[in-house]
mmCIF file of C-alpha atoms and ligand atoms in Angstrom:
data_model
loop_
_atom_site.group_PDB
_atom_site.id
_atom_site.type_symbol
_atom_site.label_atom_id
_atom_site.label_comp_id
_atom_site.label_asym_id
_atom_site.label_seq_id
_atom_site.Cartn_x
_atom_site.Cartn_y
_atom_site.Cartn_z
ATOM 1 C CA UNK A 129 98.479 -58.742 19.437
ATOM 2 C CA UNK A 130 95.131 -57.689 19.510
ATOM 3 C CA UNK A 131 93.036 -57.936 16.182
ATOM 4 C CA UNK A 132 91.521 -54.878 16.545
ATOM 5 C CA UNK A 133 94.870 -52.598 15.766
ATOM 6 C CA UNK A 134 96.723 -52.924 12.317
ATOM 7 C CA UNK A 135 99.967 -53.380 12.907
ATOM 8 C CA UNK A 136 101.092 -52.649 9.107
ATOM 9 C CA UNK A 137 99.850 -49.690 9.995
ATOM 10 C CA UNK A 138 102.174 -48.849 12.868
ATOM 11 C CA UNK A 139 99.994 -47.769 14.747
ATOM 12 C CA UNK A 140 100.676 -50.030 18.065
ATOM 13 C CA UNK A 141 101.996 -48.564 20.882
ATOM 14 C CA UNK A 142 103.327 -51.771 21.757
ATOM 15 C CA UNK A 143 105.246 -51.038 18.697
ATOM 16 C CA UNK A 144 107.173 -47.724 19.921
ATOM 17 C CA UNK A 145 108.295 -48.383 23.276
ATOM 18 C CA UNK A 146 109.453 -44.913 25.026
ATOM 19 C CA UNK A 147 107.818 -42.912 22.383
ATOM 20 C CA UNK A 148 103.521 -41.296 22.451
ATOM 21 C CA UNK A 149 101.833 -42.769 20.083
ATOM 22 C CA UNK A 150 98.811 -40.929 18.112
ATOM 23 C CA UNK A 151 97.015 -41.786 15.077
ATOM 24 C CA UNK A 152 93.915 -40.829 12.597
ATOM 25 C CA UNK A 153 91.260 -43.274 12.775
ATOM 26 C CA UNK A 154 88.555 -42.794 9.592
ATOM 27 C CA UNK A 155 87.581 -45.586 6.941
ATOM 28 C CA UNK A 156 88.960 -44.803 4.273
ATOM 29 C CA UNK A 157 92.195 -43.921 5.957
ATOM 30 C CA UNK A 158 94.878 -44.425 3.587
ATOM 31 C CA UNK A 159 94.582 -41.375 1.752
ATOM 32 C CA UNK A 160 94.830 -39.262 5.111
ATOM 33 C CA UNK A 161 97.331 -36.759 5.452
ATOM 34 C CA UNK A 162 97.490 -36.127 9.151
ATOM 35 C CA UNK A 163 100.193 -38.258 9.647
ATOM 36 C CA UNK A 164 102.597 -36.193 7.674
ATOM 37 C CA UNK A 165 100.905 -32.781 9.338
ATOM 38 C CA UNK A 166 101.466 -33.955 12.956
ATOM 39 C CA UNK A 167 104.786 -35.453 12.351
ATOM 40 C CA UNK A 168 106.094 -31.904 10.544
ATOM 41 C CA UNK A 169 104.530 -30.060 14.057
ATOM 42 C CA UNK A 170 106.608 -32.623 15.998
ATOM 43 C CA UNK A 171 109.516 -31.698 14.137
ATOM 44 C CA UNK A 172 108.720 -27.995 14.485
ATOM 45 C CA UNK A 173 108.244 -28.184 18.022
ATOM 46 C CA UNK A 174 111.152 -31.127 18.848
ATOM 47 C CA UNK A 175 108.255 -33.651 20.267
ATOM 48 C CA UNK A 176 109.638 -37.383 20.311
ATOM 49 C CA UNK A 177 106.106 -39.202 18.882
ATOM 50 C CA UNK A 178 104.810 -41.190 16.324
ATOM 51 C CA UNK A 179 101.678 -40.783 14.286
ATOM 52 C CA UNK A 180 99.809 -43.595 12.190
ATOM 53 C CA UNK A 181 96.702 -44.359 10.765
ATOM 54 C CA UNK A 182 93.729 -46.959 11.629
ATOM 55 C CA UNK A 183 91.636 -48.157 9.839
ATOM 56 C CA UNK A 184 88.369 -48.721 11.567
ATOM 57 C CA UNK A 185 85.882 -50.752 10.245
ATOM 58 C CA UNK A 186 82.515 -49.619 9.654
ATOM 59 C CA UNK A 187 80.930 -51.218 13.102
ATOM 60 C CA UNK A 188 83.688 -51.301 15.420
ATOM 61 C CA UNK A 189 85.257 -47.764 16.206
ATOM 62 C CA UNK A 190 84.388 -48.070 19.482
ATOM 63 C CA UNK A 191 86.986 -51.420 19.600
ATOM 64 C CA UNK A 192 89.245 -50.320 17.549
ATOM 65 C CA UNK A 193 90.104 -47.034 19.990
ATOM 66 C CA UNK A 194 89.271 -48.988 22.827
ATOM 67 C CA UNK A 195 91.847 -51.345 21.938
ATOM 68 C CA UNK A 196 94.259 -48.261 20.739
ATOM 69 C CA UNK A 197 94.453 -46.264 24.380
ATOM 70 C CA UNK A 198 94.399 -49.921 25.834
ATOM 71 C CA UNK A 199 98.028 -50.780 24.415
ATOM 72 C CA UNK A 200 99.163 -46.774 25.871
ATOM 73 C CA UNK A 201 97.646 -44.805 22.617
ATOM 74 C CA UNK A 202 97.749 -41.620 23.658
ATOM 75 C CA UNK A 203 95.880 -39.497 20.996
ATOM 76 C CA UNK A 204 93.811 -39.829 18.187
ATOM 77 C CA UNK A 205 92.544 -37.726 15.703
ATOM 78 C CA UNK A 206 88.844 -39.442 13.909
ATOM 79 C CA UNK A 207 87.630 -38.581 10.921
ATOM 80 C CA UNK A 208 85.028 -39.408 8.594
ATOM 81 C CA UNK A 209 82.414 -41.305 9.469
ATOM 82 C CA UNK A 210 83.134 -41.532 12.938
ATOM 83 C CA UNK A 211 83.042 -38.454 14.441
ATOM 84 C CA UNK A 212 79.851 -39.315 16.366
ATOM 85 C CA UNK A 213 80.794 -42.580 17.326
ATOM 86 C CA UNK A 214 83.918 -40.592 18.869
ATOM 87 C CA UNK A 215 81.486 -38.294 20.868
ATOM 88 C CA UNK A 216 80.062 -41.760 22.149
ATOM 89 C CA UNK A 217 83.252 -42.900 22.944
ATOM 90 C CA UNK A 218 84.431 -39.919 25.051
ATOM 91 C CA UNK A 219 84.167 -40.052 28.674
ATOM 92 C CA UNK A 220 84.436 -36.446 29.083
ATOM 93 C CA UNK A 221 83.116 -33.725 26.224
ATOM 94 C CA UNK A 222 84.531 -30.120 25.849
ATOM 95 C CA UNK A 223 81.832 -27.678 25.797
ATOM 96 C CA UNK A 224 81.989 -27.248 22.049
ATOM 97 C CA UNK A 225 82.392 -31.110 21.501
ATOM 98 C CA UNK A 226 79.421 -31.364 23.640
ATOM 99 C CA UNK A 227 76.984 -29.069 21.453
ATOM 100 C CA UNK A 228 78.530 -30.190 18.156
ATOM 101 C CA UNK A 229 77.893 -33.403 19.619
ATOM 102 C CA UNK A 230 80.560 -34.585 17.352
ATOM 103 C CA UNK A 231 84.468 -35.681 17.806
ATOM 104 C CA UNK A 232 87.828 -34.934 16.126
ATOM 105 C CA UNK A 233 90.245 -34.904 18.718
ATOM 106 C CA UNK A 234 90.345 -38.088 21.455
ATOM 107 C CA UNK A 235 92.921 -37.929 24.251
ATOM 108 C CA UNK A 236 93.314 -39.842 27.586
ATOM 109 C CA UNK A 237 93.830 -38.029 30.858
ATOM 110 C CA UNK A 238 93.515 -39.475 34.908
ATOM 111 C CA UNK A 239 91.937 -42.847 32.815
ATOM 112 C CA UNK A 240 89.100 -41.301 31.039
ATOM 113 C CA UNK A 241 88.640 -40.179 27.235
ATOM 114 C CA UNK A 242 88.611 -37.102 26.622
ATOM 115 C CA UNK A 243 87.115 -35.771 23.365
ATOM 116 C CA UNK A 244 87.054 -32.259 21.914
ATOM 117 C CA UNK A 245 86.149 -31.126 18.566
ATOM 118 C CA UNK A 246 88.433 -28.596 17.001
ATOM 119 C CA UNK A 247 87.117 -28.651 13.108
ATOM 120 C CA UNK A 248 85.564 -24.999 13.869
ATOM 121 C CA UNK A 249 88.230 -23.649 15.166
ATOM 122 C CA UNK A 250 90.183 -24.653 12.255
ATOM 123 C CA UNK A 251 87.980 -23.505 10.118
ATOM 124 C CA UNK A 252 87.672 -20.137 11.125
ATOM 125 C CA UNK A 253 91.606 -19.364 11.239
ATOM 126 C CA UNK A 254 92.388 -20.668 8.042
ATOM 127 C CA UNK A 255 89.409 -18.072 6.524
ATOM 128 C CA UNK A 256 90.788 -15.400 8.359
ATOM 129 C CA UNK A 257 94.751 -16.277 7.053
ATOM 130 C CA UNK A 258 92.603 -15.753 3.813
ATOM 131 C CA UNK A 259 91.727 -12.651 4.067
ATOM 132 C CA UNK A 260 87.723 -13.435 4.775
ATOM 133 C CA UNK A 261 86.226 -11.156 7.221
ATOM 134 C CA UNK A 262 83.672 -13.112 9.287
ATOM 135 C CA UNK A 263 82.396 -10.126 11.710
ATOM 136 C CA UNK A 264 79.217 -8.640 9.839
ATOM 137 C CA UNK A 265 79.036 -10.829 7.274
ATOM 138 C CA UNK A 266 76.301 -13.079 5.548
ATOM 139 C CA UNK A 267 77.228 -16.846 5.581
ATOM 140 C CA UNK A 268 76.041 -19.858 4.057
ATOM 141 C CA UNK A 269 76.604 -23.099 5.322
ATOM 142 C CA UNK A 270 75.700 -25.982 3.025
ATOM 143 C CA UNK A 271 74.991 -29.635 4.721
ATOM 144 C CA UNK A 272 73.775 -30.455 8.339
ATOM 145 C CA UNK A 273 75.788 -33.535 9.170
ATOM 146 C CA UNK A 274 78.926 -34.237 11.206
ATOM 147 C CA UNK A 275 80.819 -31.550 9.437
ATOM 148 C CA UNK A 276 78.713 -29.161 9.850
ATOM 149 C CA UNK A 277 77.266 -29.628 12.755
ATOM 150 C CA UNK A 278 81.218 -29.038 14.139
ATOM 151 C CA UNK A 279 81.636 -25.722 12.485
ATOM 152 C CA UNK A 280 78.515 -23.366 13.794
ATOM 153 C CA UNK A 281 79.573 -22.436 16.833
ATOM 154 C CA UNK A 282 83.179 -21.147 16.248
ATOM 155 C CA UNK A 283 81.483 -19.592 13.109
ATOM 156 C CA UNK A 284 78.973 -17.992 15.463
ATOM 157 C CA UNK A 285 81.573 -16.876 18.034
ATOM 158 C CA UNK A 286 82.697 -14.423 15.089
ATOM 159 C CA UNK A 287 79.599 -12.710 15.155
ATOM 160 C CA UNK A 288 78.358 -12.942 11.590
ATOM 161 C CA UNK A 289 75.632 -10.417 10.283
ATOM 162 C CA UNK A 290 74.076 -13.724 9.795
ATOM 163 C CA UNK A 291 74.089 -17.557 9.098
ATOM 164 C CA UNK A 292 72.043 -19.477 6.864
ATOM 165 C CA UNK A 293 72.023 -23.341 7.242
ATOM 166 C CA UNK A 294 71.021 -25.487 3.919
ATOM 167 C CA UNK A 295 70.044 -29.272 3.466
ATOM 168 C CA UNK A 296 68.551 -31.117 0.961
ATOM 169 C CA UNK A 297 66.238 -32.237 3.617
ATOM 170 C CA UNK A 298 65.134 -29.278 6.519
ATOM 171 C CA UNK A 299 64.850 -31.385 9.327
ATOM 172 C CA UNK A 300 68.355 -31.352 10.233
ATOM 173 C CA UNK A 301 69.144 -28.469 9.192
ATOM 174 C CA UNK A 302 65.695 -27.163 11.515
ATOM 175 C CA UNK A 303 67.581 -28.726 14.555
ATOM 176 C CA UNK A 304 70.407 -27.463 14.492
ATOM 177 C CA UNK A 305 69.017 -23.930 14.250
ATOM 178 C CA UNK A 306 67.384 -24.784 17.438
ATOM 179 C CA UNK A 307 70.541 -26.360 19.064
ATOM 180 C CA UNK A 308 72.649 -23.277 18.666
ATOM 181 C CA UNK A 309 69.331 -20.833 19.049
ATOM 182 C CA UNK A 310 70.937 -19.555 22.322
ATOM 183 C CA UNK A 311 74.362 -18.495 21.043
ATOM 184 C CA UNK A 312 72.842 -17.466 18.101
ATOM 185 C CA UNK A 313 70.659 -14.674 20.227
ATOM 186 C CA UNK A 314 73.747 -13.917 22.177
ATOM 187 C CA UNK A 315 76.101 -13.057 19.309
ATOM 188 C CA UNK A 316 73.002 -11.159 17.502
ATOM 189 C CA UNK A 317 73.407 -13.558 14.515
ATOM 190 C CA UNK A 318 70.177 -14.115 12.281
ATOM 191 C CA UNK A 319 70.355 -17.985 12.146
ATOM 192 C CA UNK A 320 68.190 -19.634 9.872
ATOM 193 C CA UNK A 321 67.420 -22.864 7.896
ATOM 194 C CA UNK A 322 66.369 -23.226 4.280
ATOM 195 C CA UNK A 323 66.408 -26.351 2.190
ATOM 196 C CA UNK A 324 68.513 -26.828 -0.569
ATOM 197 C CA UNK A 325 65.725 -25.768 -3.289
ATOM 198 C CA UNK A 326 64.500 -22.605 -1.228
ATOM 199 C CA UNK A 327 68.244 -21.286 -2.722
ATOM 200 C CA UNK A 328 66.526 -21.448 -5.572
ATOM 201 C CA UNK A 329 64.270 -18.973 -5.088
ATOM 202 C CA UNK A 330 64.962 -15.314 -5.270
ATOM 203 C CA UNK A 331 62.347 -14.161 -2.820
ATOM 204 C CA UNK A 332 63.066 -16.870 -0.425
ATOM 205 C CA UNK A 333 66.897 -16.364 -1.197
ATOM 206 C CA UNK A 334 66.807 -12.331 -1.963
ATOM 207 C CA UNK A 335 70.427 -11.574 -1.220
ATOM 208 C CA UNK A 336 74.025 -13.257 -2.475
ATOM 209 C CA UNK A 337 76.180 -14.063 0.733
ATOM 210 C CA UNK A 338 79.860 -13.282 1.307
ATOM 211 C CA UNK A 339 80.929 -17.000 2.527
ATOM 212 C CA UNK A 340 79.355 -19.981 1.061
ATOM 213 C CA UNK A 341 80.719 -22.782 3.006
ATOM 214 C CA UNK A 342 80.348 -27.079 1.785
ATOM 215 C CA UNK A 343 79.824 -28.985 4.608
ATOM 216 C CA UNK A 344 77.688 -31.761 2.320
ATOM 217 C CA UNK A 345 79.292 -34.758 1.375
ATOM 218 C CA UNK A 346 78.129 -33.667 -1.934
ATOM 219 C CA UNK A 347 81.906 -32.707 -2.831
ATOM 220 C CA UNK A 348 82.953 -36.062 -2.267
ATOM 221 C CA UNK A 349 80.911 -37.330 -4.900
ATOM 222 C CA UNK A 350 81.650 -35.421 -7.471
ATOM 223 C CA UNK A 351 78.901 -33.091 -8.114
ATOM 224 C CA UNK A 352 77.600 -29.736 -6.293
ATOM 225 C CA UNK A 353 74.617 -28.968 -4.119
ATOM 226 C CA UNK A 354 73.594 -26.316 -5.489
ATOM 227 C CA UNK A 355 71.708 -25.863 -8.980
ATOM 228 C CA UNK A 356 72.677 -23.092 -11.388
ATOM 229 C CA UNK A 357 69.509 -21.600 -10.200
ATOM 230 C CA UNK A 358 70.807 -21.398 -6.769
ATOM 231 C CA UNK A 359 74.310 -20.419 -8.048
ATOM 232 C CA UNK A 360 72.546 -17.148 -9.412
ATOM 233 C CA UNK A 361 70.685 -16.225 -6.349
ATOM 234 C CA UNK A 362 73.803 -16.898 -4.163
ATOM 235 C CA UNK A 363 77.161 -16.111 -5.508
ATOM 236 C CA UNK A 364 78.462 -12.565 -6.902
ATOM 237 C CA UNK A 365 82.138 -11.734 -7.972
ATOM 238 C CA UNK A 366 82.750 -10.718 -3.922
ATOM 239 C CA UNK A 367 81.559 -13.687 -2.242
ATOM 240 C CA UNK A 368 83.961 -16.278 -1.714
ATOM 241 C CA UNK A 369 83.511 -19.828 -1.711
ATOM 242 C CA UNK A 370 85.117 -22.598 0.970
ATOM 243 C CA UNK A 371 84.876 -26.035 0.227
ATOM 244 C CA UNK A 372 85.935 -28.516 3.486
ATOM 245 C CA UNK A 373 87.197 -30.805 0.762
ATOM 246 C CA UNK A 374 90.511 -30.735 -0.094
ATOM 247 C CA UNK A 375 92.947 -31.126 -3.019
ATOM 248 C CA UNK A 376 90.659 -30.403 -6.126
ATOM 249 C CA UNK A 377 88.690 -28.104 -7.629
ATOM 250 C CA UNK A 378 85.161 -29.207 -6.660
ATOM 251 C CA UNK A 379 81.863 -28.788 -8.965
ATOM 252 C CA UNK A 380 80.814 -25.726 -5.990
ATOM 253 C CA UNK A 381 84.368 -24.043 -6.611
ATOM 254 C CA UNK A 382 83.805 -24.126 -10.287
ATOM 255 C CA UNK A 383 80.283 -22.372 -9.931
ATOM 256 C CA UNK A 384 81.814 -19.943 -7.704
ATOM 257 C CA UNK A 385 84.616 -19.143 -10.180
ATOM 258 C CA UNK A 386 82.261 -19.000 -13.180
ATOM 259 C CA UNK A 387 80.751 -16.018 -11.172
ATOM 260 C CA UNK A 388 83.700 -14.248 -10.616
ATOM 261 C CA UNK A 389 84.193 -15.408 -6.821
ATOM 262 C CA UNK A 390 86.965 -16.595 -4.811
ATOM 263 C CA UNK A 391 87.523 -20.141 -3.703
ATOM 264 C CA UNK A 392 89.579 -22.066 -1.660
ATOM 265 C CA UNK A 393 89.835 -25.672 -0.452
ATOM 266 C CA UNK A 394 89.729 -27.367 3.170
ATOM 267 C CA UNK A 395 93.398 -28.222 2.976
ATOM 268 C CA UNK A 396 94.370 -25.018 5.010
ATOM 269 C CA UNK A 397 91.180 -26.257 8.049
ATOM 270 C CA UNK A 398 92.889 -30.094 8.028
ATOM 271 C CA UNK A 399 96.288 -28.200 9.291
ATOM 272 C CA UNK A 400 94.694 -25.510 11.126
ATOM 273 C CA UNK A 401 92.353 -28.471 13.215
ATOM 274 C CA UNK A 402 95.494 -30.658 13.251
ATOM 275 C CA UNK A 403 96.965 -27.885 15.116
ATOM 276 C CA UNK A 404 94.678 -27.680 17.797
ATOM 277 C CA UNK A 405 94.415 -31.229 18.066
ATOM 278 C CA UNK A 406 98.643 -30.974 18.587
ATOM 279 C CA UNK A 407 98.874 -27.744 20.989
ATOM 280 C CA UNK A 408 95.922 -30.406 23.190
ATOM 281 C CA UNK A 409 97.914 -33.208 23.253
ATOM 282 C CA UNK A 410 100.869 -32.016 23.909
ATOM 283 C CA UNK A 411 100.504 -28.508 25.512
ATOM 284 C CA UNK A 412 99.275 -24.947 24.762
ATOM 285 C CA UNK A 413 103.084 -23.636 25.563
ATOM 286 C CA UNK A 414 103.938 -25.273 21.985
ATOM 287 C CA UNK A 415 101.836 -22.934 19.978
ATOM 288 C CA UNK A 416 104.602 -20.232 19.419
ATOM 289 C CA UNK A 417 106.958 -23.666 18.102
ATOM 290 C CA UNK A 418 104.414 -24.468 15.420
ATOM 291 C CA UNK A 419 103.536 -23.086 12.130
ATOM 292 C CA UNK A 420 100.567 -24.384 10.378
ATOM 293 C CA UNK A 421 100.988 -21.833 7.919
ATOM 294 C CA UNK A 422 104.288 -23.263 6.816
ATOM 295 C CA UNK A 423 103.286 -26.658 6.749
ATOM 296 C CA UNK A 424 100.630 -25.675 4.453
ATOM 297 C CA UNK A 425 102.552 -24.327 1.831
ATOM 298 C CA UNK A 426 104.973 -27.435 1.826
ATOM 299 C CA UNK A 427 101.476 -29.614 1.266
ATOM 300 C CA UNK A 428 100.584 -27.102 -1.521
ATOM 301 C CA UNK A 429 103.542 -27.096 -3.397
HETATM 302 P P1 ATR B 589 79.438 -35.714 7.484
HETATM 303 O O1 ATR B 589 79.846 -36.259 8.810
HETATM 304 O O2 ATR B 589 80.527 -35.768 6.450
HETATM 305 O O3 ATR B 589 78.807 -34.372 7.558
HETATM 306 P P2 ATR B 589 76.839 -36.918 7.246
HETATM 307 O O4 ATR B 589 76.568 -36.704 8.690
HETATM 308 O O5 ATR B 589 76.412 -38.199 6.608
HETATM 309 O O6 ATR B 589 78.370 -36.768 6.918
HETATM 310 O O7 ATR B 589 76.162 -35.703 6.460
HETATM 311 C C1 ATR B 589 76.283 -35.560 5.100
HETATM 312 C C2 ATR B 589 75.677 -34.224 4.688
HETATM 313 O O8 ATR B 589 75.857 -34.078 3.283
HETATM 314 C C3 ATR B 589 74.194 -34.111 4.952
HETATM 315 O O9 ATR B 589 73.888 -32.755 5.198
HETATM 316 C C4 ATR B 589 73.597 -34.579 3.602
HETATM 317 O O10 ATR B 589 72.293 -34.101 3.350
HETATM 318 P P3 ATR B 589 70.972 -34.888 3.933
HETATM 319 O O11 ATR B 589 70.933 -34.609 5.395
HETATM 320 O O12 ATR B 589 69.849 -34.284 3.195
HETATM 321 O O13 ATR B 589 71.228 -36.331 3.612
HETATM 322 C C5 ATR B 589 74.586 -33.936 2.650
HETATM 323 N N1 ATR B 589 74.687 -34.547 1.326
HETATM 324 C C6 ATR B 589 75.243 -35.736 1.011
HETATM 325 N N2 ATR B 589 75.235 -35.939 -0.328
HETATM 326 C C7 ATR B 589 74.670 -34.823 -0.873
HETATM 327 C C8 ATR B 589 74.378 -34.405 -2.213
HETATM 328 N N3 ATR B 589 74.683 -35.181 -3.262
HETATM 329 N N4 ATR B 589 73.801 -33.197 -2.368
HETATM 330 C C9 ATR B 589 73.508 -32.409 -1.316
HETATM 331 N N5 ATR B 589 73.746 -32.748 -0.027
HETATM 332 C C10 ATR B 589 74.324 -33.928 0.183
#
C-alpha cells in the first residue's frame, strides 16, 4: 500500500471496492467536518460513496493526491494550506478556479484533474439565506490570501456598490485589485485596496460598510485584525459581520457585537461550498435532492 495514503484514515479506494471514494485533504485534518457534510448529502440524495480525510503533509500534496486518484479516488475536497498547491495540481482550471488561482474542489474526468474553486459561491448563498443583501452594498473584505483571493469574484458577480480589500501588508491586497480590475469595471463595483491601518483613519476610511468579511488567518489565532480604532470607523449597529471561521465567537464577531452589529460564522459557507463541490462530483440533477440548509441546522444544534 502506498505510503503516501493513510489508511487509518479510510481513505483508500483500494479500501471500498464498488463504492467512489472522496476525501478532504488539509493539514490539520482531523478536526474537518466535511466528511460528515458530504456523507449527510449522500444520504439525502441516495449516492453509494465514502468520504475520508488525508492528511497531507506540509511538502507533499502533490503525492499525496497523486497517489489518491492513482488507487481510483475520485474526488477531493483541499483545504487549508493547500489550496494553491491544488491549483498546481489541476490539469484543467474552471474559469473562476483559474482567476482565484486557488483550489477547493479536485475531480478526475477523461484522465485529467480537474479543479474548480467553489468557496465564493458558498459564500455568497449562505449570506443571502441570511438575509444580507449584496446588490448595492459596501463590502469589506479583510485578508488577501487563499481565502480571499477565492471569494472576490462571486462577491463581484453580485454587483456590490463597492468592495474594499484590506491587508496588513498592500501588496497583495494591490494585486488582486488589479487581477479582478476587469470584472470589477464590468459589474460597476468601486474596488479598492487599503492596508489594515488606513481603517484606521476616518478620512481614508470615511464611511462604515454593510458586510465586513475575515478572510485573514487572523481568526485562527485568536485575535482580530482590526484595532478598536478601525472598529469605530467601520462597523455601525446595521452592518453585519461574517467571519469564514467557524464554530466560535471570534475577537472580529465580538467587536462587531459590541457595536450593535450582526454576526455570523463560516459554518453555513463550509456546507454551502461542500454543496457545490457534491452537485460537481456527482451531477447538477442532484441539487433539488440536497439540502444544505438542513444539514446546517443538524451541525448547529
Ligand atoms: P489563507 O489561504 O488561509 O488565506 P494565506 O494565503 O497564508 O492563508 O493568507 C493569510 C492571510 O491572513 C493574509 O492576508 C495575511 O496577511 P499578510 O498578507 O499581511 O500576511 C492575513 N493574516 C494572517 N495573520 C494575520 C493577523 N494576525 N492579522 C491580520 N492579518 C493576518
Amino acid at each position: 500500500m502506498n505510503s503516501s495514503i493513510s489508511p487509518e484514515l479510510h481513505t483508500d479506494p483500494r479500501l471500498h471496492a464498488g463504492v467512489d471514494v472522496y476525501a478532504v485533504a488539509g493539514n490539520p485534518i482531523s478536526h474537518s467536518k466535511s466528511p460528515f457534510i458530504h456523507q449527510a448529502f449522500a444520504a439525502q440524495a441516495k449516492q453509494k460513496m465514502h468520504y475520508g480525510r488525508l492528511q497531507a503533509e506540509l511538502p507533499s500534496f502533490a503525492q499525496t493526491a497523486k497517489a489518491f486518484f492513482a488507487a481510483g479516488g475520485k474526488g477531493m475536497n483541499v483545504t487549508i494550506p493547500f489550496k494553491l498547491d491544488a491549483r498546481n495540481f489541476a490539469e484543467v482550471l474552471t474559469s473562476r478556479a483559474q482567476l482565484a488561482g486557488a483550489v477547493n474542489t479536485l475531480w478526475i474526468k477523461d484522465g485529467k484533474i480537474h479543479g474548480d474553486n467553489t468557496d465564493g459561491a458558498g459564500l455568497v448563498r449562505d449570506l443571502l439565506a441570511q438575509g444580507i443583501a449584496l446588490h448595492e452594498s459596501r463590502i469589506l473584505l479583510l485578508g488577501a490570501g487563499g481565502a480571499a483571493r477565492g471569494v472576490i469574484g462571486p462577491l463581484l458577480e453580485q454587483a456590490p456598490k463597492c468592495l474594499v480589500i484590506a491587508n496588513r501588508s498592500s501588496t497583495k491586497a494591490d494585486e488582486l485589485v488589479s487581477l479582478y480590475a476587469d470584472l470589477a469595471a464590468a459589474q460597476e463595483v468601486a474596488l479598492e485596496s487599503r492596508t489594515l491601518l488606513d481603517l484606521e483613519d476616518s478620512v481614508v476610511t470615511p464611511h462604515p460598510f454593510d458586510l465586513v468579511i475575515n478572510a485573514t488567518a487572523a481568526g485562527l489565532e485568536d485575535v482580530s485584525p482590526l484595532t478598536a480604532k478601525a472598529v469605530s470607523n467601520i462597523f455601525v449597529p446595521s452592518s453585519f459581520a461574517y467571519d469564514m471561521v467557524y464554530g466560535k465567537t471570534t475577537p472580529l464577531m465580538q467587536q462587531a457585537l459590541q457595536r450593535g452589529a450582526r454576526v455570523s460564522d463560516g459554518l453555513g459557507m463550509l456546507v454551502e461550498q461542500a454543496a457545490d463541490a457534491f452537485l460537481l462530483w456527482r451531477g447538477s440533477e442532484l441539487a433539488a435532492a440536497i439540502d444544505p440548509r438542513a444539514i446546517l441546522a443538524q451541525l448547529r444544534s
